[in-house]
PDB file of C-alpha atoms in Angstrom:
ATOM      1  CA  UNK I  12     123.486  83.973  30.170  1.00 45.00           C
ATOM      2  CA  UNK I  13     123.655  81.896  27.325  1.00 44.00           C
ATOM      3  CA  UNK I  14     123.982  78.862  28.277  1.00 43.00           C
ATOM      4  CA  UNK I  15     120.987  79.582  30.719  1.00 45.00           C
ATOM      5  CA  UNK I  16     118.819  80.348  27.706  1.00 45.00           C
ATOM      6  CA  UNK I  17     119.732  77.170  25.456  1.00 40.00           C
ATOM      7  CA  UNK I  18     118.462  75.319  28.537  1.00 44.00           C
ATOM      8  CA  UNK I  19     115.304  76.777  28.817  1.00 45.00           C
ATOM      9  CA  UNK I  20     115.132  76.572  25.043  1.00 44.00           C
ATOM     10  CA  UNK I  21     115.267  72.477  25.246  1.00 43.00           C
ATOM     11  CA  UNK I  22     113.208  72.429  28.032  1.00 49.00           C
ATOM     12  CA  UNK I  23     110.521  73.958  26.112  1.00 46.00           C
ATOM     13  CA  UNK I  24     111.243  71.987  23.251  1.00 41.00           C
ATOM     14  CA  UNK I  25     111.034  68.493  25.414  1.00 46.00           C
ATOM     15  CA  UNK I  26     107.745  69.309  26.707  1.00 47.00           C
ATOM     16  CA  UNK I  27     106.691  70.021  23.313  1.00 50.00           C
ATOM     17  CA  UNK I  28     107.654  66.421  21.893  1.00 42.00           C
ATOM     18  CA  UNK I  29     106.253  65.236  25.119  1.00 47.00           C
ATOM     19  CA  UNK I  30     102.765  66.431  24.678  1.00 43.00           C
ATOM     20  CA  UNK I  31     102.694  65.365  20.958  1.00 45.00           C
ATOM     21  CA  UNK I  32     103.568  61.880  22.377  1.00 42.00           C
ATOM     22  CA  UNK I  33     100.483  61.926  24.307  1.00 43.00           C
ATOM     23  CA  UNK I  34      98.337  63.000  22.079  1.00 47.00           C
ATOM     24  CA  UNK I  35      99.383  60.009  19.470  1.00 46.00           C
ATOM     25  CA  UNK I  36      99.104  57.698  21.716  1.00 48.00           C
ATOM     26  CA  UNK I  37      95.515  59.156  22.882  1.00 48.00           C
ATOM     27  CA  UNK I  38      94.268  58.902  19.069  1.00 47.00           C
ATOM     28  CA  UNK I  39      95.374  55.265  18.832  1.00 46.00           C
ATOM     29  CA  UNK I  40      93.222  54.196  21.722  1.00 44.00           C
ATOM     30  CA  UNK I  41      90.267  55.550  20.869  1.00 48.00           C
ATOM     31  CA  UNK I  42      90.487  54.217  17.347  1.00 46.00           C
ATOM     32  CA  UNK I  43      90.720  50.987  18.482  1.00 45.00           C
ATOM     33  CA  UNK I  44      88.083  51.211  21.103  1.00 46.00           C
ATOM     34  CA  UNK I  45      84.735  50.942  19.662  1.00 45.00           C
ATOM     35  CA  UNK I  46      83.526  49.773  15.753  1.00 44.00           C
ATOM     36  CA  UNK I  47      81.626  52.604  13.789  1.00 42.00           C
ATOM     37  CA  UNK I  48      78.235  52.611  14.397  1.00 40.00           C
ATOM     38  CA  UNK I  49      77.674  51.675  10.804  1.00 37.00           C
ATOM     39  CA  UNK I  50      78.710  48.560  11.416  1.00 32.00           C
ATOM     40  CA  UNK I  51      77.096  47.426  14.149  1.00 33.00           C
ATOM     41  CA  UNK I  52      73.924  47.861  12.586  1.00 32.00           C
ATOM     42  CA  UNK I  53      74.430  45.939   9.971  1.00 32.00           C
ATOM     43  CA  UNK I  54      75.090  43.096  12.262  1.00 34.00           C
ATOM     44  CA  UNK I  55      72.275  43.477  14.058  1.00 35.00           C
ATOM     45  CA  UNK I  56      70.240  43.290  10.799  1.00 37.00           C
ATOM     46  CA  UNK I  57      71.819  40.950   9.711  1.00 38.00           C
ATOM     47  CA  UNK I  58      71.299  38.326  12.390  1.00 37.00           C
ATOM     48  CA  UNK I  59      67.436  38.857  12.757  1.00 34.00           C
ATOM     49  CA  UNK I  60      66.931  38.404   9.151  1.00 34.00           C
ATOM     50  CA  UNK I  61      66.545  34.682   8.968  1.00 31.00           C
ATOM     51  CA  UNK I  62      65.624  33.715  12.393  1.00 31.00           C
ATOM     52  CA  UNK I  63      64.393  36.160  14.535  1.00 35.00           C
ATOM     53  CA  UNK I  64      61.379  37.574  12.294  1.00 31.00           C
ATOM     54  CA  UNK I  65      60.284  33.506  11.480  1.00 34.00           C
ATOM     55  CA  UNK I  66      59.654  33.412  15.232  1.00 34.00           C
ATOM     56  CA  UNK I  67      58.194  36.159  15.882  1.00 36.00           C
ATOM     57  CA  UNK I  68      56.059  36.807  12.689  1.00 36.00           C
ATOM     58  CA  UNK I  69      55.963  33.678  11.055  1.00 39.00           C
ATOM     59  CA  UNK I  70      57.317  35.381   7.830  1.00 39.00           C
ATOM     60  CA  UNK I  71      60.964  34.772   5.964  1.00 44.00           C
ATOM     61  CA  UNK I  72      63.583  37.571   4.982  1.00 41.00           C
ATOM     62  CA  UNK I  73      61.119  38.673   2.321  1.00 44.00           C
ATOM     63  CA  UNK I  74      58.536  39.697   4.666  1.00 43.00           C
ATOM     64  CA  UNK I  75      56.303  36.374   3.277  1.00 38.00           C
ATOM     65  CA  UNK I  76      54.604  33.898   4.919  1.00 34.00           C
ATOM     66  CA  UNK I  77      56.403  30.482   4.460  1.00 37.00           C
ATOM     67  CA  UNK I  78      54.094  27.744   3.558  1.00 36.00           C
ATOM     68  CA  UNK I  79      53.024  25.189   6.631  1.00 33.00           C
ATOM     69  CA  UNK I  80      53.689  28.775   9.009  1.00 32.00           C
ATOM     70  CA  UNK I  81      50.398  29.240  10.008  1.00 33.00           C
ATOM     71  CA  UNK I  82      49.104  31.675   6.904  1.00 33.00           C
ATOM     72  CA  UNK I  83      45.327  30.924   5.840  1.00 32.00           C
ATOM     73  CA  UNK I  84      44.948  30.306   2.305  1.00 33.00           C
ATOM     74  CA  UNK I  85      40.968  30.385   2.684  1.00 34.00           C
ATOM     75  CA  UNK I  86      40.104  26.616   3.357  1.00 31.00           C
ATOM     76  CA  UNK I  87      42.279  25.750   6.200  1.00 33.00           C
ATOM     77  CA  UNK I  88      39.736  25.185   9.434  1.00 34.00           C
ATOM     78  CA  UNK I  89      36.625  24.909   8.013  1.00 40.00           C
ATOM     79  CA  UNK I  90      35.009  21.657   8.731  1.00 48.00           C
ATOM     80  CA  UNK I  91      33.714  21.324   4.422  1.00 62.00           C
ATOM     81  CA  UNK I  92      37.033  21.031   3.429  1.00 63.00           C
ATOM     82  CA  UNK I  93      39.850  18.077   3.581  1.00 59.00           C
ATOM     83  CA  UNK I  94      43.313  19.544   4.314  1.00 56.00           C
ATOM     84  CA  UNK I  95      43.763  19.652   0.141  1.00 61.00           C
ATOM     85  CA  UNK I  96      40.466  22.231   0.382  1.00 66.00           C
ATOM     86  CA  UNK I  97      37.948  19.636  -1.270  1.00 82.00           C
ATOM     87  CA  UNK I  98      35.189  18.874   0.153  1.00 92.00           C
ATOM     88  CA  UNK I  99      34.752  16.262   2.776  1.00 95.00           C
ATOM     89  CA  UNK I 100      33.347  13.288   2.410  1.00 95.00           C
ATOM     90  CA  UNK I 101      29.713  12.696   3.857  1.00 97.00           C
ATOM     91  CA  UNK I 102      29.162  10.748   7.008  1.00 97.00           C
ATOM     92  CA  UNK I 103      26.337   8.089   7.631  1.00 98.00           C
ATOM     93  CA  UNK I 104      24.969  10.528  10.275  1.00 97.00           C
ATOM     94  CA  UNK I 105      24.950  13.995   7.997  1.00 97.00           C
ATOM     95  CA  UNK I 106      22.869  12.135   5.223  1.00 98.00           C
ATOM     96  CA  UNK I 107      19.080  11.516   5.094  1.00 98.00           C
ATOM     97  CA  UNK I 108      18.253   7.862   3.472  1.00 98.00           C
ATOM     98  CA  UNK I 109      15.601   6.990   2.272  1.00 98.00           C
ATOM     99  CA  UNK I 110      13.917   4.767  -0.472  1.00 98.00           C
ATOM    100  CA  UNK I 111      11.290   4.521  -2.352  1.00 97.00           C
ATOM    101  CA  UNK I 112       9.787   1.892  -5.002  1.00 97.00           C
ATOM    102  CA  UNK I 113      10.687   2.936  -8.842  1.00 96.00           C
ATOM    103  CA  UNK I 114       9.309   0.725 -10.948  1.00 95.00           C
ATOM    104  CA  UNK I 115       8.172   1.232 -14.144  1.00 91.00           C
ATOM    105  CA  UNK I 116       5.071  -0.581 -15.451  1.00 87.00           C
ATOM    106  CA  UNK I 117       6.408  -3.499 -17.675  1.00 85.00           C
ATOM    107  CA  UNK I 118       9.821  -3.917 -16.797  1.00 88.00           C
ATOM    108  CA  UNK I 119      10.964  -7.106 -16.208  1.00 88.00           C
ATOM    109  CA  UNK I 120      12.810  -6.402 -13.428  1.00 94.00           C
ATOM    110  CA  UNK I 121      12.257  -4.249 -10.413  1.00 96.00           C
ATOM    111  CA  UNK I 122      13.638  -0.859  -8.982  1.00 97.00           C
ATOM    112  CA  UNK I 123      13.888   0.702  -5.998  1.00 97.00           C
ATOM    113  CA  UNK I 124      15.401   4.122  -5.554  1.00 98.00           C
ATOM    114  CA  UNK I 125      17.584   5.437  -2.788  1.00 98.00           C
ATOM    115  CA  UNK I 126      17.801   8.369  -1.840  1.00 97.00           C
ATOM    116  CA  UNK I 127      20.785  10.377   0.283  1.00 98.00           C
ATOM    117  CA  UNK I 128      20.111  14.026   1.031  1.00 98.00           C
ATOM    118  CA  UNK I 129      23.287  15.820   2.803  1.00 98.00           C
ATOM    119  CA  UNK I 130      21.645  16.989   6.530  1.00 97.00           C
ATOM    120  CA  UNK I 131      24.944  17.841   8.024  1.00 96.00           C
ATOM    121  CA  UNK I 132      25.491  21.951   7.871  1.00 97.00           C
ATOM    122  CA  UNK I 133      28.435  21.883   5.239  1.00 96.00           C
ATOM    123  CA  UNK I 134      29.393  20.815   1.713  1.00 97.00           C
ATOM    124  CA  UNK I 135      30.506  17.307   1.615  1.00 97.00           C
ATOM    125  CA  UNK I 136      31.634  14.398  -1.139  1.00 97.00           C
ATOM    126  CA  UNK I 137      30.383  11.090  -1.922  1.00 96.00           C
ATOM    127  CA  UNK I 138      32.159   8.818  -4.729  1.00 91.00           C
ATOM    128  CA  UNK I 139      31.829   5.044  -5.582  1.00 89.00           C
ATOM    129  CA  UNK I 140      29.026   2.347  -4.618  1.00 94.00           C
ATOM    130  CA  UNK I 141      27.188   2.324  -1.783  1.00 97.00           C
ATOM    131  CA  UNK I 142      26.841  -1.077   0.213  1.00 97.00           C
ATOM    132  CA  UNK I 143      23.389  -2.868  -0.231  1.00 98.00           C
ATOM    133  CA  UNK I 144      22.127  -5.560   1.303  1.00 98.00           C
ATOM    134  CA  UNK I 145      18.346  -7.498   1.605  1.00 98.00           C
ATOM    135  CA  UNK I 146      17.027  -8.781   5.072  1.00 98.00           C
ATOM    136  CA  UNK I 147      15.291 -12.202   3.895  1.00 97.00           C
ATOM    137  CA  UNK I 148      13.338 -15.098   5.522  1.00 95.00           C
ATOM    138  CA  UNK I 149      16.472 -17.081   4.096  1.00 93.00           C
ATOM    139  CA  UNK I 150      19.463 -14.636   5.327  1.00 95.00           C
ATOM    140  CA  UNK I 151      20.955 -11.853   4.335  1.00 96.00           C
ATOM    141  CA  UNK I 152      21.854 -10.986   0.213  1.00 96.00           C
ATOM    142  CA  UNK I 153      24.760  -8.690  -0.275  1.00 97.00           C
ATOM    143  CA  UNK I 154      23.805  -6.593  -3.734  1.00 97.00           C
ATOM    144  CA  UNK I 155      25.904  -6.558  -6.828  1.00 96.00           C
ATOM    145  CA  UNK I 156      27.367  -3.861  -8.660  1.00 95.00           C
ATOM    146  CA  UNK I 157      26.697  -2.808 -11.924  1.00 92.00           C
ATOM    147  CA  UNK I 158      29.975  -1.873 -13.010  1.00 89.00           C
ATOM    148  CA  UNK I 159      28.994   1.306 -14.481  1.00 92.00           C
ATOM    149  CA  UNK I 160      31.794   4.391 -13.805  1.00 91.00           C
ATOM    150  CA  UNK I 161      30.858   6.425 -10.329  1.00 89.00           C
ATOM    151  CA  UNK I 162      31.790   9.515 -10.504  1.00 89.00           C
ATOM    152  CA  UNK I 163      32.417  12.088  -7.583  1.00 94.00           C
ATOM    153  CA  UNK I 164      29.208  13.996  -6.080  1.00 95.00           C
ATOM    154  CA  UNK I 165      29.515  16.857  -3.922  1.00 97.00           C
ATOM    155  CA  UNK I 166      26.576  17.705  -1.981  1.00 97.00           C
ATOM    156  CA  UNK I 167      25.599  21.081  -0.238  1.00 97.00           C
ATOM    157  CA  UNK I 168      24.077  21.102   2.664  1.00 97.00           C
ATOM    158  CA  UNK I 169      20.176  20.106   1.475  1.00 97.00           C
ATOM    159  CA  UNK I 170      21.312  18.785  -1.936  1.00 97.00           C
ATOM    160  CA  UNK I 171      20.206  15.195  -2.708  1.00 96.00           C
ATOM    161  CA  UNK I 172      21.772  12.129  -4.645  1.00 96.00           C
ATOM    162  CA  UNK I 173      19.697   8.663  -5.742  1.00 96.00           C
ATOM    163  CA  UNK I 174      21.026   5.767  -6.588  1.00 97.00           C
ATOM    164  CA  UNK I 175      19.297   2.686  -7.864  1.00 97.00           C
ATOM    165  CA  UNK I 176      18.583  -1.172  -6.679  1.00 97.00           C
ATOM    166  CA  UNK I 177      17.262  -3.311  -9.635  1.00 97.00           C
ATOM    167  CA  UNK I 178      16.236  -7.309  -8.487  1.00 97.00           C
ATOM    168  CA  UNK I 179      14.166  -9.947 -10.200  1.00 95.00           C
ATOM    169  CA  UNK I 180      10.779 -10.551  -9.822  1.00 94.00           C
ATOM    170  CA  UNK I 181       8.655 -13.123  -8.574  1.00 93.00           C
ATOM    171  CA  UNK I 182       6.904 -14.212 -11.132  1.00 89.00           C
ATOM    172  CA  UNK I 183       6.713 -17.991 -10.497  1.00 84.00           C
ATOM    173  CA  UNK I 184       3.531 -18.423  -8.725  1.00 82.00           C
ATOM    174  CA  UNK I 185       5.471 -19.367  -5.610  1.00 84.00           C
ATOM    175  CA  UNK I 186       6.333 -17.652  -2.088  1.00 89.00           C
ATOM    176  CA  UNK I 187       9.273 -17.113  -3.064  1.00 93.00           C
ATOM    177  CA  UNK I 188      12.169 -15.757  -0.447  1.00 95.00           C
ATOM    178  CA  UNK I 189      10.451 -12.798   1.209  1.00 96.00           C
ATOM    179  CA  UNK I 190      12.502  -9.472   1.681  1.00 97.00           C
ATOM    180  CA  UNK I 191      12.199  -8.104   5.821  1.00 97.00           C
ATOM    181  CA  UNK I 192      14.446  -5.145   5.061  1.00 98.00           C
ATOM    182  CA  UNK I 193      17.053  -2.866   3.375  1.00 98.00           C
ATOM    183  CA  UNK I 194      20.594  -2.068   4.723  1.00 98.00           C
ATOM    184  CA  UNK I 195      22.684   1.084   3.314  1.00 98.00           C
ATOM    185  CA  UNK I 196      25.800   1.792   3.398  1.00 98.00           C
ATOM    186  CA  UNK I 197      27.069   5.034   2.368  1.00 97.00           C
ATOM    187  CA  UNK I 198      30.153   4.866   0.073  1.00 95.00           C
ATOM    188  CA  UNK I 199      33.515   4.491   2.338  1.00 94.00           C
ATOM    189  CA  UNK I 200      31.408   4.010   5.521  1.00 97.00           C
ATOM    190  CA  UNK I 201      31.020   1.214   8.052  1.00 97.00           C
ATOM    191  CA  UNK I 202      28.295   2.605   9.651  1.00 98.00           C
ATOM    192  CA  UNK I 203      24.876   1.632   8.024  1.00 98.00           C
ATOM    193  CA  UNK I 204      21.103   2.111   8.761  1.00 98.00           C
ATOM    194  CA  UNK I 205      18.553  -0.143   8.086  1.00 98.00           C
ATOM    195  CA  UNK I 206      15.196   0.230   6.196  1.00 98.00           C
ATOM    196  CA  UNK I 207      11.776  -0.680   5.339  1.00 98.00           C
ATOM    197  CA  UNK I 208      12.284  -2.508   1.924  1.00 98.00           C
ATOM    198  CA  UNK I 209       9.558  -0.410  -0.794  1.00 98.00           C
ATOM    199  CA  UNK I 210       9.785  -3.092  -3.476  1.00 97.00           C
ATOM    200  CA  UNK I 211       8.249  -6.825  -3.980  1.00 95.00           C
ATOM    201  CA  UNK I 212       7.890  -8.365  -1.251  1.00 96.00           C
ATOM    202  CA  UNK I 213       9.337 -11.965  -2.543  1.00 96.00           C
ATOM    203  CA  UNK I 214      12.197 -13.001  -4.622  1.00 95.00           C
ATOM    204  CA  UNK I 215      11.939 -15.823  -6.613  1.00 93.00           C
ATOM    205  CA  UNK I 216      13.459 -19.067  -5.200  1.00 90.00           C
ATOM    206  CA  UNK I 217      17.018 -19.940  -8.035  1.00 82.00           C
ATOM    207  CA  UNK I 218      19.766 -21.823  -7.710  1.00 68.00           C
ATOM    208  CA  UNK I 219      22.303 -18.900  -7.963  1.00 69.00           C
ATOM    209  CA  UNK I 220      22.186 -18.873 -12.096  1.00 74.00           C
ATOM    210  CA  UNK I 221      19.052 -16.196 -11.978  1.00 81.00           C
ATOM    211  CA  UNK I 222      19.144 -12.629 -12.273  1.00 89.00           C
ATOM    212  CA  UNK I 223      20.940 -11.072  -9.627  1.00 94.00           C
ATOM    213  CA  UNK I 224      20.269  -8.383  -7.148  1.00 96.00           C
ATOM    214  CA  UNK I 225      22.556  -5.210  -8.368  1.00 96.00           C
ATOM    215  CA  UNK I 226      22.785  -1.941  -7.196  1.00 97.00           C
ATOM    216  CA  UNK I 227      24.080   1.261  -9.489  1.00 95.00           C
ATOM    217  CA  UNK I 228      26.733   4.198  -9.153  1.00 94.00           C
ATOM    218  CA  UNK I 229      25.380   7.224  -7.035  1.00 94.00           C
ATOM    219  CA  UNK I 230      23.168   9.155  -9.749  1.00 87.00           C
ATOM    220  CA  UNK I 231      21.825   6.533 -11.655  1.00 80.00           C
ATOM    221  CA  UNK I 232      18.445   6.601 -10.501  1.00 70.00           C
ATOM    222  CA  UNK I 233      17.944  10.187 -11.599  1.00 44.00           C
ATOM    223  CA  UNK I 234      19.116  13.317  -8.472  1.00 40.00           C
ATOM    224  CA  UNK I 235      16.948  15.680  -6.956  1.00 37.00           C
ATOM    225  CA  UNK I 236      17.408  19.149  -5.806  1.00 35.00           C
TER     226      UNK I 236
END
């Protein structure tokens, strides 16, 4: 009867190590089976931090928009503006020429005034010397400049600017070299239109050594509004 008890006794006891086995070996398993969740969200975070919002939202890990992304800064796509947001410079077919004679009443030299009034919708910019040159019965006289400084002018859209054309006059007595007309040129322009010349109608006849024909900065014959 004894000995028939001890053996139930380790029975009881193997199944007991048994199931402790199991359950060891149970815990291991599932420790290894999955991250914590902690973790994996941080790796997701992580990974669309640099990349995934830039393509989708144009901005960086900051939540900013990166410069050249697409982000308006208040001047891109307006047709005024140059890509550095000044304005653009005026066209041959936005401005208005005209010209007019200017000459004052005992000068000894003559002046016509020229006159380019911005007719194109939008601010735009107009800097240097415009091209002049006189139609004649003899060929065609390219202006000089004066050399004075010429500055930037921005129009708006109905603003004017005048520049000025000084040339000798005929005083001789003879024919002289007879103007037909007056091409402009707008400053950094190819395209030019071609007037009816306001001034004396003759130039006196030299040899080259006389008073040339010279034409002035933009604003030096005075700017209207």
């Amino acid at each position: 009867m004894r000995v028939h008890k001890l053996t139930i006794a380790a029975m009881a006891l193997a199944a007991g190590l048994s199931l402790t086995a199991c359950q060891n070996d149970d815990a291991g398993t599932d420790q290894g089976a999955a991250p914590p969740a902690a973790s994996t969200a941080s790796s997701s975070t992580g990974g669309s931090g640099s990349t995934g919002s830039d393509q989708q939202g144009g901005t960086d890990s900051e939540g900013k928009t990166p410069a050249g992304t697409g982000g308006s800064d208040g001047t891109g796509g307006t047709g005024g503006t140059d890509e550095n947001g000044k304005a653009a410079k005026c066209r041959t077919d936005e401005l208005e020429i005209t010209a007019i004679d200017a000459t004052v009443g005992g000068d000894d030299r003559g002046t016509v005034a020229v006159d380019l009034k911005n007719g194109g919708g939008r601010d735009c910019s107009l800097a240097g010397h415009a091209g002049v040159d006189l139609k004649t019965d003899s060929g065609t006289l390219s202006a000089e400049r004066t050399g004075e400084p010429a500055p930037l002018v921005v129009l708006k859209d109905g603003e004017r600017t005048t520049f000025g054309i000084t040339y000798p006059i005929n005083d001789s007595g003879g024919s002289g070299v007879r103007i037909t007309g007056l091409v402009v040129t707008p400053p950094d322009e190819t395209k030019s239109v071609t007037l009816d010349w306001p001034g004396g109608a003759t130039l006196p006849v030299t040899d080259g050594s006389g008073t040339p024909v010279q034409v002035g900065p933009l604003g030096s014959a005075g700017q209207g509004g």
